CSV table of C-alpha atoms in Angstrom, one decimal:
chain,number,residue,atom,x,y,z
A,1178,GLU,CA,0.0,0.0,0.0
A,1179,ALA,CA,1.3,3.4,-1.0
A,1180,GLN,CA,1.8,5.5,2.1
A,1181,VAL,CA,3.8,8.0,4.1
A,1182,THR,CA,4.6,6.8,7.6
A,1183,GLN,CA,5.4,9.1,10.5
A,1184,ASN,CA,6.7,8.1,14.0
A,1185,PRO,CA,5.9,8.8,16.7
A,1186,ARG,CA,2.3,9.7,16.3
A,1187,TYR,CA,2.1,11.3,19.8
A,1188,LEU,CA,4.9,12.6,21.9
A,1189,ILE,CA,5.1,14.6,25.1
A,1190,THR,CA,8.6,15.9,25.9
A,1191,VAL,CA,10.3,18.6,27.9
A,1192,THR,CA,12.0,21.8,26.9
A,1193,GLY,CA,15.5,21.2,25.6
A,1194,LYS,CA,15.3,17.5,25.1
A,1195,LYS,CA,16.3,16.7,21.5
A,1196,LEU,CA,13.9,14.6,19.5
A,1197,THR,CA,13.5,13.3,16.0
A,1198,VAL,CA,10.2,12.6,14.1
A,1199,THR,CA,10.8,10.1,11.4
A,1200,CYS,CA,9.1,10.1,8.0
A,1201,SER,CA,9.3,7.4,5.4
A,1202,GLN,CA,7.5,7.0,2.0
A,1203,ASN,CA,7.3,3.9,-0.2
A,1204,MET,CA,6.3,5.6,-3.4
A,1205,ASN,CA,9.8,6.5,-4.7
A,1206,HIS,CA,8.8,10.2,-4.5
A,1207,GLU,CA,11.4,12.8,-5.2
A,1208,TYR,CA,9.8,15.6,-3.2
A,1209,MET,CA,9.2,15.5,0.5
A,1210,SER,CA,8.2,18.2,3.0
A,1211,TRP,CA,7.3,18.9,6.6
A,1212,TYR,CA,4.4,21.1,7.7
A,1213,ARG,CA,3.1,22.1,11.0
A,1214,GLN,CA,-0.5,22.8,11.7
A,1215,ASP,CA,-1.8,25.2,14.4
A,1216,PRO,CA,-5.3,26.3,15.0
A,1217,GLY,CA,-6.3,29.3,12.8
A,1218,LEU,CA,-2.9,29.2,11.0
A,1219,GLY,CA,-3.5,26.4,8.6
A,1220,LEU,CA,-0.6,24.3,7.4
A,1221,ARG,CA,2.8,26.0,7.3
A,1222,GLN,CA,5.8,24.6,5.5
A,1223,ILE,CA,8.9,24.0,7.7
A,1224,TYR,CA,11.4,22.4,5.3
A,1225,TYR,CA,11.3,20.6,2.0
A,1226,SER,CA,13.6,18.4,-0.1
A,1227,MET,CA,13.6,18.2,-3.9
A,1228,ASN,CA,15.8,15.0,-3.8
A,1229,VAL,CA,18.5,13.2,-1.9
A,1230,GLU,CA,20.9,15.6,-0.2
A,1231,VAL,CA,18.9,18.6,-1.4
A,1232,THR,CA,16.9,20.4,1.3
A,1233,ASP,CA,15.7,23.9,1.8
A,1234,LYS,CA,13.9,26.1,4.2
A,1235,GLY,CA,10.1,26.7,4.1
A,1236,ASP,CA,8.2,29.5,5.8
A,1237,VAL,CA,8.9,28.5,9.4
A,1238,PRO,CA,12.2,26.8,9.7
A,1239,GLU,CA,13.5,28.2,13.0
A,1240,GLY,CA,14.2,25.6,15.6
A,1241,TYR,CA,14.1,22.7,13.1
A,1242,LYS,CA,16.6,20.6,11.1
A,1243,VAL,CA,16.1,18.0,8.4
A,1244,SER,CA,18.2,15.6,6.5
A,1245,ARG,CA,17.7,13.6,3.3
A,1246,LYS,CA,20.3,10.9,3.1
A,1247,GLU,CA,18.0,8.3,1.4
A,1248,LYS,CA,15.2,9.0,-1.0
A,1249,ARG,CA,12.5,7.4,1.2
A,1250,ASN,CA,13.4,9.0,4.5
A,1251,PHE,CA,13.1,12.6,5.6
A,1252,PRO,CA,13.4,13.0,9.4
A,1253,LEU,CA,12.5,16.2,11.3
A,1254,ILE,CA,14.9,17.1,14.1
A,1255,LEU,CA,14.2,19.4,17.0
A,1256,GLU,CA,17.6,20.0,18.6
A,1257,SER,CA,16.3,21.9,21.6
A,1258,PRO,CA,12.5,21.9,21.6
A,1259,SER,CA,10.5,24.8,23.1
A,1260,PRO,CA,6.9,25.1,24.1
A,1261,ASN,CA,6.1,27.2,20.9
A,1262,GLN,CA,6.9,24.1,18.9
A,1263,THR,CA,3.9,22.3,20.4
A,1264,SER,CA,2.0,21.5,17.3
A,1265,LEU,CA,0.6,18.8,14.9
A,1266,TYR,CA,3.3,17.9,12.3
A,1267,PHE,CA,2.7,16.4,8.9
A,1268,CYS,CA,5.2,14.9,6.5
A,1269,ALA,CA,4.2,14.9,2.9
A,1270,SER,CA,5.6,13.6,-0.4
A,1271,SER,CA,5.0,14.1,-4.1
A,1272,ILE,CA,6.1,12.3,-7.2
A,1273,GLY,CA,7.4,15.4,-8.9
A,1274,THR,CA,8.9,18.7,-8.0
A,1275,SER,CA,6.8,21.2,-9.9
A,1276,PHE,CA,3.5,20.7,-8.1
A,1277,THR,CA,1.5,19.3,-11.0
A,1278,GLY,CA,0.5,16.4,-8.8
A,1279,GLU,CA,-0.8,15.7,-5.4
A,1280,LEU,CA,0.9,15.8,-2.1
A,1281,PHE,CA,0.5,12.6,0.0
A,1282,PHE,CA,0.4,13.3,3.7
A,1283,GLY,CA,1.4,11.1,6.6
A,1284,GLU,CA,-1.1,10.6,9.5
A,1285,GLY,CA,0.5,13.3,11.6
A,1286,SER,CA,2.6,13.5,14.7
A,1287,ARG,CA,1.2,15.5,17.7
A,1288,LEU,CA,4.0,16.9,19.7
A,1289,THR,CA,3.6,18.6,23.1
A,1290,VAL,CA,6.6,20.4,24.6
A,1291,LEU,CA,6.3,21.2,28.3
B,1440,GLN,CA,2.3,34.9,1.9
B,1441,GLN,CA,-0.6,32.6,2.5
B,1442,PRO,CA,-3.6,32.6,0.1
B,1443,VAL,CA,-6.7,34.0,1.8
B,1444,GLN,CA,-9.8,31.8,2.1
B,1445,SER,CA,-13.4,32.8,2.7
B,1446,PRO,CA,-15.5,32.1,4.5
B,1447,GLN,CA,-13.7,30.8,7.6
B,1448,ALA,CA,-16.5,28.5,8.5
B,1449,VAL,CA,-19.9,27.5,7.1
B,1450,ILE,CA,-22.7,25.3,8.3
B,1451,LEU,CA,-25.0,23.6,5.9
B,1452,ARG,CA,-27.9,21.2,5.9
B,1453,GLU,CA,-27.6,18.1,3.8
B,1454,GLY,CA,-28.4,18.8,0.2
B,1455,GLU,CA,-27.5,22.5,0.3
B,1456,ASP,CA,-24.7,24.0,-1.8
B,1457,ALA,CA,-21.6,25.9,-0.7
B,1458,VAL,CA,-18.9,28.0,-2.3
B,1459,ILE,CA,-15.4,28.4,-0.8
B,1460,ASN,CA,-13.1,31.1,-2.2
B,1461,CYS,CA,-9.4,31.3,-2.3
B,1462,SER,CA,-7.5,34.4,-3.4
B,1463,SER,CA,-3.9,35.4,-3.6
B,1464,SER,CA,-2.0,38.7,-3.7
B,1465,LYS,CA,0.7,37.0,-5.8
B,1466,ALA,CA,0.4,35.4,-9.2
B,1467,LEU,CA,-1.2,32.0,-9.1
B,1468,TYR,CA,0.4,29.3,-11.3
B,1469,SER,CA,-2.0,26.6,-10.2
B,1470,VAL,CA,-4.3,26.0,-7.3
B,1471,HIS,CA,-4.6,22.8,-5.2
B,1472,TRP,CA,-7.6,21.9,-3.0
B,1473,TYR,CA,-7.4,19.5,-0.1
B,1474,ARG,CA,-9.9,18.3,2.5
B,1475,GLN,CA,-9.0,17.4,6.0
B,1476,LYS,CA,-11.5,15.5,8.2
B,1477,HIS,CA,-11.3,15.8,11.9
B,1478,GLY,CA,-8.3,13.9,13.3
B,1479,GLU,CA,-7.0,12.9,9.9
B,1480,ALA,CA,-4.4,14.0,7.4
B,1481,PRO,CA,-5.3,16.3,4.5
B,1482,VAL,CA,-6.4,14.5,1.4
B,1483,PHE,CA,-6.0,15.8,-2.2
B,1484,LEU,CA,-9.2,16.8,-4.0
B,1485,MET,CA,-8.0,18.4,-7.2
B,1486,ILE,CA,-5.5,20.6,-8.9
B,1487,LEU,CA,-6.3,23.4,-11.3
B,1488,LEU,CA,-3.8,24.5,-13.8
B,1489,LYS,CA,-3.7,27.7,-15.8
B,1490,GLY,CA,-6.3,27.9,-18.5
B,1491,GLY,CA,-9.4,28.5,-16.4
B,1492,GLU,CA,-10.7,24.9,-16.8
B,1493,GLN,CA,-13.1,23.6,-14.2
B,1494,LYS,CA,-12.5,20.3,-12.6
B,1495,GLY,CA,-14.7,18.0,-10.7
B,1496,HIS,CA,-14.5,15.4,-8.0
B,1497,ASP,CA,-17.8,13.7,-7.4
B,1498,LYS,CA,-20.2,16.6,-6.7
B,1499,ILE,CA,-17.3,18.9,-5.9
B,1500,SER,CA,-16.0,21.2,-8.6
B,1501,ALA,CA,-13.7,24.1,-8.8
B,1502,SER,CA,-12.8,27.0,-11.0
B,1503,PHE,CA,-9.6,29.0,-11.4
B,1504,ASN,CA,-9.3,32.5,-12.7
B,1505,GLU,CA,-5.6,33.3,-13.0
B,1506,LYS,CA,-6.1,36.9,-14.0
B,1507,LYS,CA,-8.1,37.6,-10.8
B,1508,GLN,CA,-5.7,35.3,-8.9
B,1509,GLN,CA,-8.7,33.5,-7.5
B,1510,SER,CA,-10.1,30.0,-7.2
B,1511,SER,CA,-13.5,28.8,-6.0
B,1512,LEU,CA,-14.6,25.4,-4.8
B,1513,TYR,CA,-18.2,24.4,-5.3
B,1514,LEU,CA,-19.9,21.8,-3.2
B,1515,THR,CA,-23.2,20.8,-4.7
B,1516,ALA,CA,-26.0,18.9,-2.9
B,1517,SER,CA,-23.7,18.5,0.1
B,1518,GLN,CA,-23.5,15.2,2.0
B,1519,LEU,CA,-22.6,14.5,5.6
B,1520,SER,CA,-19.3,13.1,4.3
B,1521,TYR,CA,-18.3,16.6,3.0
B,1522,SER,CA,-17.8,17.9,6.6
B,1523,GLY,CA,-14.2,18.9,7.3
B,1524,THR,CA,-11.7,21.6,6.7
B,1525,TYR,CA,-10.9,22.7,3.2
B,1526,PHE,CA,-7.6,24.1,2.2
B,1527,CYS,CA,-6.4,25.7,-1.0
B,1528,GLY,CA,-2.7,25.6,-1.8
B,1529,ALA,CA,-0.6,27.8,-4.1
B,1530,PRO,CA,2.9,26.9,-5.3
B,1531,ASN,CA,5.6,29.5,-5.5
B,1532,ASN,CA,7.0,30.5,-8.9
B,1533,ALA,CA,9.9,28.1,-8.5
B,1534,GLY,CA,7.4,25.3,-8.0
B,1535,ASN,CA,9.2,24.0,-4.9
B,1536,MET,CA,6.9,25.2,-2.1
B,1537,LEU,CA,3.2,24.8,-1.7
B,1538,THR,CA,1.6,27.4,0.6
B,1539,PHE,CA,-1.8,26.7,2.1
B,1540,GLY,CA,-4.6,29.1,3.0
B,1541,GLY,CA,-5.9,29.2,6.6
B,1542,GLY,CA,-8.7,26.8,5.8
B,1543,THR,CA,-12.5,26.8,5.7
B,1544,ARG,CA,-14.3,24.7,8.2
B,1545,LEU,CA,-17.4,23.1,6.7
B,1546,MET,CA,-20.0,21.3,8.8
B,1547,VAL,CA,-22.9,19.5,7.1
B,1548,LYS,CA,-25.8,18.7,9.4
B,1549,PRO,CA,-28.7,16.1,8.7
């Protein structure tokens, strides 16, 4: 089954404790991206990757890092989480890089930073 | 800059119609529409490319006017399953980012 898988789905952590949210897709998609969703603000793009070893900042990259060492994986790293990073995070992938096709979203990871 | 959606929320009875609008202050190269049901991930509905063509998905259709930098989503004879939040998305001119509007929350009641 074609899918984007995120882990963990739910996480409660404390300020400053490094964490990684994994994302993996099995569709051989070139493009992958991370979004955060907050009430009233919609989906905001954090980082994206056009292909292996190619990553770039989205609209809200502060406090996040990403890497793309393999085509299928695109982990989101919070080196020192803060309470304002409490949010619902979605990983997404797309077959191409010119947005003529759809984005496939993972099920989401709800993160709470205390 | 995010596209602007209106209305922010709408409540319908089953069988009624609704229109959701999406506008941008920047040039629109294409418009994407997604629906997110409560507690779930956004799901792709359709994409509209330049040319003004209308597209359809079941009884949901959309139009795109690139001159006016606007798109509208039309929900006809709404069903309970249409409830959710609808997002429009606009790519940047490089085609490497997709920016979403703030969403329109649609509730269909029996």
